[in-house]
Amino acid sequence: MLRWPSLRQPLDVLFLLTCLLLTADVLVPEIWGHGKTKDYALWFWAGQQVLNGSDLYARTTNGMLDFIYPPPPAILLAIPALFGKIPLYVVLSVLNSVAWALTSQLSNAMTGSEKIPAPWLAALPGFATITFVFDMYDLGQPNLVLLAMMLLGFWFMQKDRPWLGGGMFALATAIKVFPVAVLPYLLWRRRWAASASMIACTLLLLFVLPAPIRGYQRNIAEVKTWFSAMVGSSSEKGFGQRDEQNWSWVNQSVIAVTHRLVRPINYHLDEPRKPAQYMNLVSVDYKTANWIVLAVSGLIGLGFIWAIPARSKMTPRSTAEELGILFCLMTVASPLARQYYFMWLFLPLTVLMHRAAFDERPAVCKATWTLLGIVGALMLLSLPVFPSMLQAWGNNLLATAILAGGLIWHMHHPPASLVSPRLPAKLA
C-alpha cells in the first residue's frame, strides 16, 4: 500500500533530508552561484521557446540539436518556466523526489513476495542506487520520473486498469522515447487494452494535444524535425545528435558495447584531448557490426521469451521476476545508455533483495546476497576513481546481465513449499 513519508520513521526522515540536500545541489548554484549547469538551462530555454512561440529546434551546437526531445516535454516545461528559472528548478526537484518515493514503494509492493519488508530492506535499493539518484537531480534528467511512470503503469495493470497503465507508458514515451521498448512486451503478452491505450495516447500526446498551443502544421513540422534528427538518423559516425557519445565509453547499451568490441572505435571520442584507445576483439565494417548487433539482440529477445512462463503458469512471484528482467532489457536496449540510465535497475534489485531476505532456503539466500554483492561491486566501478576503460567494457551492462540471470534462476526455481495462486490473465 502506497503511503506518505512519516516524520516518526527515521528512514523517512533520512529520505526527506536527502531530498532537501539534493534539491540544494540544484538551487544553491542558481541562487548564490553562477547558475545551475548541466541540462537545467536547456529546460528553461525550451519552456521559454514554447511561451514565446519560437522554434524548439533552432538552437544547435556544432551542427547538433541542443533540444533532442519531442515537443510534449517542452510544453510541460513551459508551465513552471512561466514563473522563472527557480520555480522551474524547484518543480523538477519535487518531481524527482516524488518519483523516488513512488519508485521505492511500488518496487517493494510489486516483488510478489507477499511479505512486508522491514524498513531497512525497503530502503536498501535506494541506498544501492543513490549515485544514480544524485545524477537525476544534478543533471536534471527525467529518467527517474520515467521509471516511476512505468512502474505506475504496471501497477495500474495489476489493479485491472490497463487503459491507465497504457496511458502512463505513453506519457513516458512522449517525454523520452526509449520507454517505447515496453510495447513489444505488451503485444507478446497479449495485453491488448494496455497496448491500444499506449499507442492511442502516444499519438494524442505527439500530434493532438500540442496542436492548440503550437499550431497543427507547426507541431507536425517539429515532430518531423525531431524524428528525422533523433530516430531517423544513424551512421558510422553516430546517431541521435550525440555522435561523440554514441560509441564512447559513456554509453553502455548493447548497441554501443557490441560496436566497440567488433569495430576499431576510439572509446575516448568524447574526450579529444585523451589519446585514442580501442578495445575491439575483431575488426569488421559498420554494416557487419549492425548485423552482429541485430543477431545479439535477437538472441536476447529469444532468451527472454524462453525464460518467461506461459500465461497459465504465471504467479505474482514469477510476474515480479519477469518485470525485473524486462526493466533490465529496456535499460540496455536503449541506443544510448549512460550511467544514469541504470537507475532503471531499481525494480530488479528490489525483487532480488526480497528473494535474498525471504527465501526459505538458506543456501539460496546466501547465493542471492552474493550475486547482489557482485552486481554492486561491478556498478561501483563506474565511480570516477576507476579508469573509464572499465565502463567501456560494460561494467554496468555486465551487472545488468547478472541481475537478469539471477531473476531467471529464481523464476525457474521457486521454493518447493511455496504455493502461489495463479494470477488471472488480466492481472498477470
Tab-separated table of N, CA and C in Angstrom, residues 29 41 81 85 152 302:
chain	number	residue	atom	x	y	z
A	29	PRO	N	23.556	26.743	-6.546
A	29	PRO	CA	24.335	27.390	-7.612
A	29	PRO	C	23.541	28.435	-8.385
A	41	ALA	N	19.444	24.753	-17.677
A	41	ALA	CA	19.272	25.944	-18.510
A	41	ALA	C	18.579	25.605	-19.821
A	81	ALA	N	8.131	27.177	-16.247
A	81	ALA	CA	9.085	28.152	-16.783
A	81	ALA	C	8.464	29.541	-16.902
A	85	LYS	N	13.285	30.717	-13.639
A	85	LYS	CA	14.170	29.560	-13.520
A	85	LYS	C	14.002	28.835	-12.191
A	152	LEU	N	4.243	2.724	-12.278
A	152	LEU	CA	2.840	3.050	-12.028
A	152	LEU	C	1.948	2.433	-13.103
A	302	LEU	N	14.948	-13.802	-27.823
A	302	LEU	CA	14.521	-15.202	-27.785
A	302	LEU	C	14.758	-15.807	-26.396
